[in-house]
DNA sequence: TACTGTCAGGCGAACGTTCGCGCGAACGTT
DNA sequence: AACGTTCGCGCGAACGTTCGCCTGACAGTA
């Protein structure tokens, strides 16, 4: 497809009767020019529809004004209901401060770091936003070695310092647990993830803290660590609920909604209705939480805020400003629906 | 943050004992060089970890190798479970052919086109992928006027020609309807969207075609056009199911899963179990379809394939090759679950 | 020997910016 | 009247590539 040549500084300059360097100055606000010259120049840029070439500018100033971002794809049967909001908010915030996002493919294992390396070496991005970070994340190590700026969405080993934005998962589970405690529940079980995940451990700690604060002893058999799947939640809850009614859990909190929905299903398979016969609280507030029966109480993360903060902190770093805080912890909120029995069902 | 200077062609050239232009030739495969010189050059690029500067190359060849993409954000309570797959597949395909995606914020109304214009004028992208296209889409008109390359994910007015990739929604609803017909259903209702949406009209036409082909007369009162929300589906189904049992619909197809789930709820509120007492089929195969009770039969779109195709066609256009086809129609598949009564529940 | 052809690689220019100086004219100061 | 000081703008260079043309050496032919 043949395109007419783009309009450049020189075109504008010719029309305004100055040299192109002067136009550049005016456009960048570093001008010492007569008001009337400036007016002519602006008039010319408008008339010609001139926009500076990002590529040329970027070459000259040796900065790409781009932020690299890659995410681990979810399994086909699961939804990443967060991506829309997270990406969207990052893109908006970035554009507002003159940046753009460069999404790049996720790669498995050792190859993962190569994706980051290539973008650095080819000068395509000025920094990165990481997500799905975990303990000993190889990307963090690599970027710190190369001294390349990044912000992580999520925390890693407490011992290493790096800029991050995270949602306080412990606070979230504390909220969920305290909710059940306040409704009078004392026999509360938890559906957790396998040990070794930063997010999982963190959320679980909130559950334990809430129990401890209320003086309710924890019962190891009521803490299941399994894959975060529907079936895992269903199986664990089925076991719990098979016990003596006066001795089984009356409340269940889960580290994500899928687990919680599995538990809800298990309960209903035994003829127990969540919200009436037991209470269930999930985490993530996936959109389906409101459409299932009974609607699922859940913990909602301020995702859009997180996305904005990630970009805000990173850009501050890139521009050499010291950000207000380089480690940001956001507080989630509890969304109470019928499954935890607060509302009539 | 201070970065060490990037390594450039000149660094490589110095190490290999040639001029930088020669290195450039070797790297781009346009070289007439002695095998041993070439070897030295490759060795040097590896040793120095050289990657060509994308910015400089892009300035020189006057192409950004970027594809613009913007999507309309979903309401906070709804999920865009497709975005992950669609974006991911586009990014992968793009990278494989040397391109990257540039996501940019969606804007409302007249401002929408400005986002596209700015990217064109600043030379940031070589072309666009559009999604959520509808009749009389202003972006299509604009891009055609500017003669800027694009591929639409979705169709628009039949009268105007442009390259697109789309999922055959009519075929999808035909699949769903024929499924119910084959199970013996003759009284089938449909939950559709308000008229005027290309996607909605197209899907609905598949329903009507299937009925006609089976010689089943359509009943206007069993065709509701409403917002695609849970409540709308629930309300419409509640009205239908309130009628005389021998005269009410025994099957319901919906243009999306949210409507279908609303219908499923309405049924259960009347003590009717989908899959036993009536059959329900949705569209989109949202992840929640498998977690609700009873699991929802639904039509699944080949989203990853669509993403890849969009990029493939666009890049062919950009490189001046004539793509195999500039209008691609993909066929969805039916995923049968308990709600349509095929399986035991 | 002189002429032609090929091979390997050098050379200059250009892509569209930004940036630091430089320079003449107008103005004010001694 | 001679001399600084601003003001307003121009000038040259540089960012890291790619591209077409040029050239020097060598070999083959007449």
XYZ file of C-alpha atoms (C1' of nucleotides) in Angstrom:
750
model
C 0.000 0.000 0.000
C 1.442 3.317 -1.044
C 1.390 6.080 1.509
C 1.910 9.735 0.890
C 5.025 10.931 2.616
C 4.508 11.936 6.184
C 4.650 15.619 6.947
C 7.814 16.516 8.788
C 9.305 19.392 10.674
C 10.703 20.724 7.420
C 7.294 20.963 5.838
C 6.020 22.914 8.772
C 9.107 25.099 8.775
C 8.754 25.913 5.100
C 5.187 26.968 5.591
C 5.994 29.098 8.624
C 9.090 30.628 7.078
C 11.606 29.493 9.675
C 14.113 26.658 9.921
C 12.950 23.267 11.075
C 15.023 23.429 14.247
C 13.050 26.434 15.336
C 9.836 24.548 14.808
C 11.221 21.779 16.958
C 11.928 24.211 19.742
C 8.489 25.709 19.639
C 6.860 22.316 19.689
C 8.897 21.250 22.665
C 8.343 24.486 24.454
C 12.042 25.378 24.593
C 11.525 28.314 22.359
C 12.726 31.854 22.522
C 10.684 33.174 19.682
C 8.471 36.093 18.959
C 4.859 35.409 19.829
C 3.882 36.028 16.230
C 6.455 33.559 14.911
C 5.226 31.013 17.383
C 1.672 31.614 16.254
C 2.658 31.121 12.631
C 4.368 27.871 13.525
C 1.426 26.534 15.429
C -0.844 27.535 12.650
C 1.317 25.632 10.195
C 1.444 22.482 12.297
C -2.316 22.516 12.575
C -2.852 23.185 8.917
C -0.558 20.356 7.886
C -1.742 18.030 10.604
C 1.804 17.587 11.790
C 2.653 15.115 14.547
C 6.300 14.537 15.481
C 7.681 11.216 14.326
C 7.924 9.069 17.379
C 10.667 6.984 15.837
C 12.931 9.875 14.983
C 12.418 11.541 18.315
C 13.038 8.293 20.062
C 16.265 7.727 18.177
C 17.492 11.173 18.975
C 16.734 11.188 22.667
C 17.749 7.565 23.076
C 14.599 6.537 24.815
C 11.758 4.444 23.480
C 9.044 5.741 25.793
C 7.745 2.194 25.919
C 7.036 -0.153 28.773
C 7.357 -3.883 28.276
C 4.693 -6.166 29.657
C 4.168 -9.890 29.416
C 1.733 -12.096 31.259
C 1.380 -15.792 31.741
C -1.560 -17.019 29.691
C -4.305 -18.772 31.576
C -5.432 -22.257 30.744
C -8.109 -22.242 28.053
C -10.840 -23.288 30.449
C -10.070 -20.531 32.910
C -10.593 -16.865 32.487
C -8.238 -14.034 33.076
C -10.967 -11.602 33.979
C -8.386 -9.244 35.328
C -6.366 -8.678 32.177
C -8.834 -6.316 30.582
C -8.787 -3.991 33.558
C -5.121 -4.314 34.344
C -3.932 -3.741 30.800
C -6.512 -1.070 30.192
C -5.561 0.925 33.238
C -1.852 0.657 32.493
C -2.372 1.789 28.929
C -4.426 4.772 29.985
C -2.016 5.872 32.660
C 0.919 5.359 30.328
C -0.598 7.391 27.559
C -1.370 10.189 29.966
C 2.348 10.554 30.680
C 3.536 10.023 27.134
C 4.316 6.336 27.219
C 2.950 3.244 25.524
C 2.821 -0.382 26.447
C 4.652 -3.079 24.520
C 3.094 -6.461 25.213
C 5.260 -9.425 24.307
C 4.755 -13.163 24.352
C 5.242 -15.173 27.473
C 7.814 -17.945 27.230
C 8.279 -20.978 29.418
C 11.209 -21.665 31.695
C 14.701 -20.489 30.879
C 13.551 -18.886 27.657
C 11.429 -16.474 29.643
C 14.284 -14.150 30.431
C 15.323 -14.056 26.773
C 12.209 -12.181 25.865
C 13.183 -9.488 28.313
C 16.792 -9.488 27.181
C 15.894 -9.015 23.547
C 13.714 -6.025 24.266
C 16.488 -4.433 26.281
C 19.216 -5.107 23.748
C 17.201 -3.833 20.849
C 16.316 -0.736 22.820
C 12.609 -1.246 22.461
C 11.553 -0.535 25.997
C 12.716 1.730 28.785
C 11.439 -0.513 31.543
C 9.124 -3.338 32.467
C 6.076 -4.171 34.482
C 6.183 -7.737 35.762
C 3.229 -9.754 36.858
C 2.780 -13.227 38.324
C 5.980 -12.809 40.274
C 6.901 -15.468 42.768
C 9.753 -16.305 45.104
C 13.159 -16.311 43.426
C 11.731 -14.872 40.261
C 14.434 -15.133 37.571
C 13.226 -11.958 35.892
C 13.845 -9.886 38.982
C 17.332 -11.258 39.346
C 18.067 -10.635 35.683
C 16.742 -7.098 35.590
C 18.558 -6.172 38.747
C 21.792 -7.533 37.297
C 21.334 -5.489 34.145
C 20.214 -2.550 36.250
C 17.141 -2.167 34.100
C 14.146 -0.390 35.614
C 11.035 -2.382 36.443
C 8.058 -2.515 38.749
C 6.557 -5.799 39.858
C 2.879 -6.348 40.340
C 3.240 -8.635 43.332
C 5.923 -9.315 45.889
C 8.744 -11.825 46.028
C 11.373 -12.732 48.608
C 11.184 -10.257 51.460
C 14.968 -10.124 51.600
C 15.471 -8.508 48.214
C 14.469 -4.942 47.639
C 12.719 -3.850 44.465
C 9.837 -1.582 43.522
C 6.465 -3.253 43.590
C 2.753 -2.689 43.699
C 0.698 -5.395 45.316
C -2.716 -6.094 46.692
C -2.636 -7.040 50.340
C -3.850 -10.605 50.095
C -3.459 -11.178 53.801
C -5.756 -8.253 54.480
C -8.213 -9.730 52.024
C -8.386 -13.048 53.761
C -8.505 -11.341 57.110
C -11.536 -9.441 55.857
C -13.184 -12.629 54.672
C -12.430 -14.515 57.852
C -13.478 -11.706 60.156
C -16.710 -11.495 58.215
C -17.469 -15.111 59.046
C -16.337 -14.684 62.648
C -18.630 -11.713 63.051
C -21.511 -13.822 61.827
C -20.804 -16.167 64.699
C -18.867 -18.844 62.868
C -16.170 -20.556 64.907
C -15.541 -23.647 62.839
C -13.934 -22.169 59.743
C -12.025 -24.097 57.098
C -9.749 -22.758 54.403
C -9.080 -23.837 50.843
C -5.498 -22.846 50.137
C -2.910 -23.386 47.451
C 0.163 -25.560 47.579
C 2.939 -24.067 49.669
C 5.627 -22.134 47.850
C 3.564 -19.495 46.165
C 4.069 -16.015 47.468
C 0.494 -15.014 46.812
C -0.882 -18.183 48.368
C 1.239 -18.005 51.478
C 0.411 -14.383 51.916
C -3.322 -14.835 51.640
C -3.264 -17.823 53.937
C -1.396 -15.857 56.582
C -4.301 -13.438 56.716
C -6.660 -16.270 57.507
C -4.436 -17.547 60.294
C -3.970 -14.070 61.684
C -7.702 -13.477 61.852
C -8.294 -16.752 63.648
C -5.506 -16.039 66.085
C -6.783 -12.553 66.783
C -10.193 -13.971 67.578
C -8.720 -16.637 69.798
C -10.042 -19.429 67.617
C -7.580 -22.306 67.444
C -6.671 -23.447 63.950
C -7.430 -27.001 62.963
C -4.890 -28.505 60.562
C -7.451 -30.866 59.048
C -9.474 -27.826 58.035
C -6.676 -26.376 56.030
C -6.353 -27.980 52.644
C -3.633 -27.017 50.230
C -4.529 -28.025 46.721
C -4.483 -26.786 43.163
C -6.792 -23.837 42.806
C -9.324 -25.745 40.737
C -13.026 -26.341 40.947
C -12.563 -30.074 41.455
C -10.046 -29.584 44.243
C -12.449 -27.312 46.097
C -15.294 -29.667 45.565
C -13.354 -32.703 46.807
C -12.003 -31.009 49.908
C -15.354 -29.557 50.885
C -17.085 -32.889 50.273
C -14.760 -34.508 52.774
C -15.318 -31.831 55.378
C -19.063 -31.845 55.007
C -19.289 -35.623 55.239
C -18.454 -35.377 58.947
C -20.696 -35.104 61.949
C -22.912 -32.006 61.507
C -22.060 -30.715 64.950
C -18.360 -31.077 64.290
C -17.878 -30.028 60.700
C -16.976 -26.545 59.445
C -19.787 -24.021 59.229
C -17.728 -21.579 57.232
C -15.268 -21.909 54.360
C -12.954 -19.303 52.963
C -11.058 -19.903 49.748
C -8.006 -18.380 48.125
C -9.871 -17.969 44.866
C -13.381 -18.114 43.483
C -12.965 -21.310 41.549
C -12.134 -23.206 44.724
C -15.037 -21.537 46.483
C -17.447 -22.512 43.729
C -16.245 -26.081 43.973
C -17.041 -25.994 47.674
C -20.432 -24.496 46.943
C -21.184 -27.299 44.562
C -20.094 -29.935 47.085
C -22.383 -28.406 49.680
C -25.371 -28.385 47.356
C -24.670 -31.967 46.406
C -25.194 -32.804 50.065
C -28.340 -30.764 50.206
C -26.687 -27.906 52.041
C -27.387 -24.414 50.781
C -24.530 -21.926 51.124
C -25.766 -18.874 52.971
C -28.258 -20.851 54.978
C -26.529 -24.046 56.055
C -22.966 -22.864 55.806
C -21.066 -19.785 54.696
C -18.621 -19.523 51.823
C -16.358 -16.670 50.794
C -14.150 -16.621 47.719
C -11.384 -14.362 46.450
C -11.022 -12.345 43.211
C -14.635 -11.441 42.685
C -14.701 -13.046 39.284
C -17.700 -11.932 37.255
C -19.264 -15.352 37.577
C -19.473 -14.863 41.344
C -22.641 -12.861 40.806
C -24.255 -15.247 38.359
C -23.877 -18.514 40.202
C -26.403 -19.736 42.704
C -26.216 -18.682 45.424
C -24.195 -15.593 44.493
C -20.730 -15.830 45.959
C -19.309 -13.454 48.523
C -15.792 -12.594 47.501
C -12.811 -10.337 47.969
C -12.323 -7.794 45.220
C -8.939 -6.395 44.290
C -8.503 -2.801 43.110
C -7.038 -3.902 39.812
C -7.355 -0.694 37.854
C -5.711 1.197 40.662
C -2.921 -1.352 40.738
C -2.330 -0.970 37.007
C -2.183 2.784 37.276
C 0.182 2.628 40.222
C 2.550 0.249 38.458
C 2.944 2.636 35.573
C 3.097 5.668 37.808
C 5.940 4.267 39.883
C 7.822 2.952 36.861
C 7.599 6.199 34.956
C 8.778 8.137 37.977
C 11.778 5.832 38.095
C 12.402 6.256 34.381
C 12.295 10.009 34.546
C 14.635 10.076 37.472
C 12.050 11.389 39.864
C 11.813 9.605 43.181
C 8.310 8.213 43.376
C 6.219 8.867 46.466
C 6.689 5.240 47.412
C 8.380 2.435 45.533
C 6.534 -0.246 47.406
C 2.806 0.127 47.304
C 0.336 -2.098 49.071
C -3.318 -1.769 48.132
C -6.216 -2.935 50.214
C -8.902 -5.152 48.735
C -12.549 -4.996 49.724
C -15.088 -7.601 50.666
C -18.163 -7.989 48.508
C -20.864 -9.678 50.536
C -23.395 -11.763 48.641
C -25.782 -14.526 49.565
C -23.259 -17.349 49.941
C -22.092 -16.072 53.291
C -25.569 -15.655 54.646
C -25.618 -11.959 55.271
C -28.384 -11.354 52.791
C -31.669 -13.116 52.583
C -31.753 -15.731 49.884
C 18.763 5.350 36.168
C 22.017 5.416 34.246
C 22.445 2.842 31.516
C 25.620 1.824 29.827
C 25.581 2.788 26.211
C 23.985 0.233 23.953
C 26.270 -1.692 21.684
C 25.886 -0.625 18.095
C 26.906 -1.714 14.660
C 30.106 0.268 15.015
C 31.150 -1.658 18.089
C 30.644 -4.908 16.284
C 32.455 -3.590 13.226
C 35.454 -2.493 15.256
C 35.744 -5.893 16.829
C 35.415 -7.683 13.504
C 37.765 -5.343 11.679
C 35.308 -4.165 9.037
C 33.138 -1.111 8.561
C 29.753 -0.963 10.195
C 27.938 -0.977 6.887
C 29.381 -4.346 6.144
C 28.133 -5.646 9.440
C 24.711 -4.330 8.557
C 24.778 -6.235 5.295
C 25.800 -9.458 6.917
C 23.122 -9.148 9.539
C 20.468 -8.528 6.938
C 21.751 -11.272 4.712
C 22.520 -8.956 1.780
C 26.184 -9.622 2.037
C 28.855 -10.432 -0.451
C 31.579 -11.254 2.004
C 34.161 -13.905 2.520
C 32.889 -16.739 4.647
C 35.638 -16.085 7.165
C 34.757 -12.385 7.426
C 31.144 -13.293 7.938
C 32.135 -15.718 10.651
C 34.175 -13.024 12.414
C 31.221 -10.686 12.238
C 28.775 -13.171 13.667
C 31.225 -14.036 16.368
C 31.519 -10.377 17.277
C 27.769 -9.820 17.414
C 27.408 -12.779 19.714
C 30.288 -11.785 21.922
C 28.954 -8.263 22.337
C 25.352 -9.370 22.596
C 24.432 -7.037 19.784
C 20.804 -6.574 18.743
C 19.968 -3.998 16.068
C 18.276 -0.887 17.395
C 14.687 -1.153 16.442
C 14.261 2.579 16.535
C 17.109 3.347 14.177
C 16.145 0.628 11.762
C 12.593 1.773 11.868
C 13.550 5.347 11.133
C 15.687 4.310 8.221
C 13.225 1.987 6.562
C 10.290 4.239 7.348
C 8.196 1.516 8.885
C 7.390 0.989 12.530
C 6.710 -2.752 12.357
C 3.900 -2.143 14.803
C 0.231 -2.954 14.704
C -2.230 -0.767 16.549
C -4.981 -2.376 18.554
C -7.652 -0.939 20.812
C -10.630 -2.632 22.377
C -13.754 -1.423 24.076
C -13.466 -2.089 27.793
C -16.152 -4.246 29.316
C -18.275 -3.105 32.196
C -16.601 -3.814 35.527
C -19.084 -6.537 36.437
C -18.591 -8.378 33.189
C -15.589 -10.288 32.035
C -13.734 -10.096 28.805
C -12.628 -13.689 28.919
C -11.632 -13.472 25.305
C -9.051 -10.730 25.553
C -6.343 -12.919 27.007
C -6.544 -15.355 24.121
C -7.127 -12.821 21.400
C -4.312 -10.521 22.429
C -2.017 -13.410 23.220
C -2.477 -15.040 19.854
C -2.026 -11.781 17.977
C 1.141 -11.014 19.883
C 2.600 -14.422 19.197
C 1.785 -14.381 15.534
C 3.066 -10.833 15.215
C 6.351 -11.615 16.882
C 6.838 -14.599 14.638
C 6.815 -12.313 11.606
C 8.808 -9.492 13.166
C 5.997 -7.259 14.332
C 4.738 -6.060 17.688
C 1.386 -4.929 18.945
C 0.702 -1.402 20.146
C -2.356 -1.344 22.368
C -3.882 2.065 22.860
C -6.754 3.387 24.938
C -10.296 3.210 23.723
C -12.093 6.527 23.491
C -15.772 7.250 23.346
C -17.656 8.683 20.409
C -16.095 11.158 18.043
C -12.820 11.084 19.924
C -12.409 7.444 19.012
C -11.040 8.136 15.582
C -8.526 10.601 16.987
C -6.660 7.819 18.698
C -6.197 6.180 15.334
C -5.278 9.406 13.629
C -2.578 10.236 16.131
C -0.906 6.893 15.733
C -0.893 7.292 11.986
C 0.384 10.841 11.980
C 3.157 10.115 14.410
C 4.149 7.101 12.376
C 3.818 4.714 15.267
C 1.977 1.918 13.540
C 1.899 0.441 10.074
C -1.653 -0.788 10.353
C -4.505 -1.675 12.674
C -6.598 -4.535 13.876
C -10.105 -3.401 14.740
C -12.483 -5.214 16.998
C -16.077 -4.639 18.075
C -16.900 -3.346 14.637
C -20.475 -2.587 13.832
C -22.522 -1.185 10.993
C -21.244 2.174 9.729
C -18.155 1.920 11.842
C -16.472 5.347 11.752
C -13.039 3.767 12.040
C -13.476 1.828 8.837
C -14.580 4.902 6.986
C -11.666 6.889 8.362
C -9.013 4.310 7.607
C -10.306 3.773 4.117
C -10.232 7.501 3.495
C -6.644 7.696 4.689
C -5.860 4.510 2.793
C -4.304 3.044 5.878
C -4.115 -0.737 6.113
C -6.309 -2.547 8.614
C -8.063 -5.809 9.279
C -11.326 -5.962 11.182
C -12.232 -8.696 13.578
C -15.900 -8.776 12.672
C -17.969 -7.646 9.732
C -19.830 -4.421 8.978
C -22.072 -3.254 6.179
C -22.109 -5.876 3.441
C -21.914 -3.150 0.823
C -18.439 -1.939 1.696
C -15.443 -4.065 0.999
C -12.599 -4.392 3.491
C -10.419 -7.179 4.862
C -11.876 -8.961 7.848
C -11.706 -12.065 9.955
C -14.893 -13.124 11.647
C -16.491 -16.004 13.433
C -19.590 -17.235 11.684
C -22.174 -16.389 14.321
C -25.028 -17.581 12.176
C -23.390 -20.989 11.896
C -22.987 -20.967 15.661
C -26.635 -20.395 16.314
C -27.573 -22.846 13.628
C -25.461 -25.410 15.467
C -27.164 -24.633 18.760
C -30.647 -24.691 17.286
C -30.105 -27.876 15.305
C -28.817 -29.467 18.480
C -32.123 -28.758 20.196
C -34.118 -29.799 17.142
C -32.252 -33.089 17.012
C -33.165 -33.687 20.633
C -36.784 -33.421 19.599
C -37.502 -29.853 20.665
C -39.984 -28.009 18.505
C -40.922 -25.115 20.745
C -37.685 -23.155 20.814
C -37.314 -19.590 22.010
C -34.423 -17.244 21.455
C -32.858 -14.550 23.619
C -31.479 -11.992 21.195
C -29.979 -8.528 21.318
C -31.554 -5.285 20.246
C -31.663 -4.880 16.483
C -28.912 -2.904 14.853
C -25.905 -4.854 15.949
C -24.117 -6.698 13.202
C -23.096 -9.540 15.476
C -26.557 -9.845 16.968
C -28.396 -9.791 13.672
C -26.002 -12.302 12.233
C -26.343 -14.757 15.077
C -30.095 -14.432 15.111
C -30.273 -15.166 11.398
C -28.690 -18.545 12.097
C -31.465 -19.370 14.522
C -34.146 -18.438 12.029
C -32.422 -20.353 9.264
C -32.268 -23.503 11.338
C -35.952 -23.267 12.237
C -36.903 -22.660 8.630
C -34.794 -25.559 7.422
C -36.549 -27.837 9.882
C -39.946 -26.532 8.858
C -40.641 -25.205 12.334
C -42.580 -21.940 12.178
C -41.090 -19.087 14.153
C -43.138 -17.553 16.906
C -42.566 -13.825 17.377
C -43.472 -13.955 21.063
C -40.605 -16.385 21.550
C -38.056 -14.017 20.191
C -37.041 -11.435 22.723
C -34.604 -8.704 21.876
C -33.076 -7.272 25.012
C -29.806 -6.129 26.490
C -27.456 -9.060 26.818
C -27.645 -9.107 30.593
C -28.409 -11.711 33.194
C -31.508 -9.878 34.350
C -32.864 -9.542 30.839
C -32.485 -13.248 30.247
C -34.045 -14.044 33.555
C -37.032 -11.790 32.990
C -37.775 -13.016 29.482
C -37.485 -16.666 30.420
C -39.643 -16.130 33.498
C -42.429 -14.802 31.279
C -42.157 -17.673 28.846
C -42.081 -20.306 31.527
C -45.070 -18.838 33.326
C -47.305 -20.049 30.478
C -49.204 -23.266 30.078
C -46.669 -26.143 30.334
C -47.936 -27.725 27.155
C -47.592 -24.470 25.295
C -44.404 -22.927 26.568
C -40.904 -23.277 25.058
C -39.018 -26.448 25.835
C -35.775 -25.115 24.491
C -34.019 -21.759 24.724
C -31.027 -20.561 22.771
C -29.266 -17.343 23.699
C -26.909 -15.001 21.908
C -24.542 -15.051 24.844
C -23.899 -16.973 28.039
C -25.016 -14.264 30.405
C -28.501 -14.258 28.904
C -28.527 -18.056 28.991
C -27.569 -18.115 32.639
C -30.343 -15.677 33.414
C -32.768 -18.059 31.744
C -31.307 -20.959 33.672
C -31.903 -19.090 36.916
C -35.471 -18.253 35.960
C -36.135 -21.896 35.224
C -34.746 -23.067 38.530
C -36.757 -20.438 40.344
C -39.844 -22.156 38.937
C -38.529 -25.543 39.971
C -37.538 -26.475 36.445
C -34.103 -28.006 35.991
C -32.336 -27.171 32.719
C -31.325 -30.385 31.009
C -34.256 -32.284 32.412
C -37.260 -30.024 32.165
C -36.034 -27.774 29.401
C -32.906 -27.251 27.332
C -30.704 -24.173 27.284
C -27.772 -23.307 25.040
C -25.603 -20.226 25.362
C -22.955 -18.585 23.207
C -19.288 -17.727 23.917
C -18.426 -20.615 26.180
C -17.392 -18.312 28.969
C -15.359 -20.134 31.603
C -18.218 -19.869 34.058
C -20.344 -22.045 31.778
C -18.655 -25.093 33.212
C -18.893 -24.032 36.839
C -22.548 -23.111 37.066
C -25.239 -25.635 37.851
C -26.216 -27.247 35.615
C -23.192 -26.720 33.378
C -24.167 -24.712 30.349
C -24.012 -25.943 26.777
C -22.520 -23.216 24.660
C -20.977 -22.240 21.336
C -17.242 -21.752 21.419
C -15.416 -19.422 19.073
C -11.918 -20.194 17.778
C -10.507 -17.041 19.263
C -6.825 -17.839 19.102
C -7.161 -18.774 15.475
C -9.009 -15.547 14.800
C -6.235 -13.526 16.426
C -3.580 -15.246 14.392
C -5.532 -14.803 11.178
C -6.045 -11.096 11.783
C -2.330 -10.537 12.082
C -1.512 -12.864 9.236
C -3.804 -11.058 6.814
C -2.719 -7.630 7.972
C 0.968 -8.385 7.696
C 0.498 -9.809 4.230
C -1.170 -6.556 3.284
C 1.618 -4.536 4.850
C 4.320 -6.421 3.038
C 2.574 -6.069 -0.251
C 1.865 -9.748 -0.598
C -1.665 -10.665 -1.525
C -3.015 -12.742 1.332
C -4.655 -16.071 0.576
C -7.979 -14.489 1.436
C -8.783 -11.061 2.745
C -12.132 -12.102 4.138
C -11.951 -15.029 6.479
C -14.906 -16.704 8.138
C -14.222 -19.160 10.932
C -16.609 -21.760 12.176
C -17.430 -22.067 15.864
C -18.124 -25.355 17.611
C -20.831 -26.475 19.973
C -19.837 -27.596 23.440
C -22.565 -29.785 24.845
C -23.002 -29.856 28.593
C -25.805 -30.799 30.945
C -28.050 -27.780 30.406
C -29.253 -29.085 27.068
C -30.014 -32.508 28.384
C -27.695 -34.559 26.278
C -25.762 -35.813 29.237
C -27.159 -37.364 32.347
C -27.316 -34.960 35.228
C 50.661 -6.212 -21.716
C 46.189 -4.423 -21.741
C 41.407 -5.205 -21.195
C 37.311 -7.004 -18.961
C 34.842 -9.140 -15.251
C 33.960 -10.528 -10.674
C 34.282 -10.504 -5.934
C 34.615 -8.230 -1.297
C 33.762 -4.593 1.051
C 34.084 0.711 1.644
C 31.769 5.194 1.219
C 28.386 8.794 1.480
C 23.883 9.922 2.149
C 19.479 9.738 4.197
C 15.539 8.742 7.561
C 13.291 13.005 11.218
C 14.384 14.510 15.307
C 16.841 17.241 19.490
C 20.449 19.849 21.446
C 24.155 22.982 22.360
C 26.248 26.848 20.384
C 26.780 30.734 17.671
C 25.647 35.048 15.691
C 23.580 39.301 14.174
C 20.451 42.960 15.427
C 18.348 45.745 18.684
C 18.624 47.649 23.013
C 20.370 49.712 27.184
C 24.426 51.345 29.834
C 28.554 54.027 30.907
C 30.353 56.866 20.924
C 31.873 52.562 22.285
C 30.619 48.557 24.721
C 28.048 44.743 26.967
C 23.421 42.186 27.109
C 19.772 40.405 25.909
C 16.560 38.475 22.264
C 15.324 35.628 18.339
C 16.592 32.424 15.563
C 19.977 29.639 12.563
C 23.564 26.151 12.166
C 25.952 21.835 12.506
C 26.130 17.588 14.550
C 24.415 13.399 16.310
C 21.249 9.293 17.324
C 21.923 3.914 14.662
C 20.465 2.120 10.858
C 19.909 0.751 5.462
C 20.784 1.366 0.703
C 22.803 2.184 -3.718
C 26.916 3.093 -5.764
C 31.847 2.990 -6.027
C 36.447 0.967 -5.924
C 40.555 -1.852 -5.530
C 42.406 -6.280 -6.050
C 42.721 -10.196 -8.387
C 41.923 -13.558 -12.077
C 40.891 -14.716 -16.662
C 41.093 -13.714 -21.512
C 42.838 -11.692 -25.834
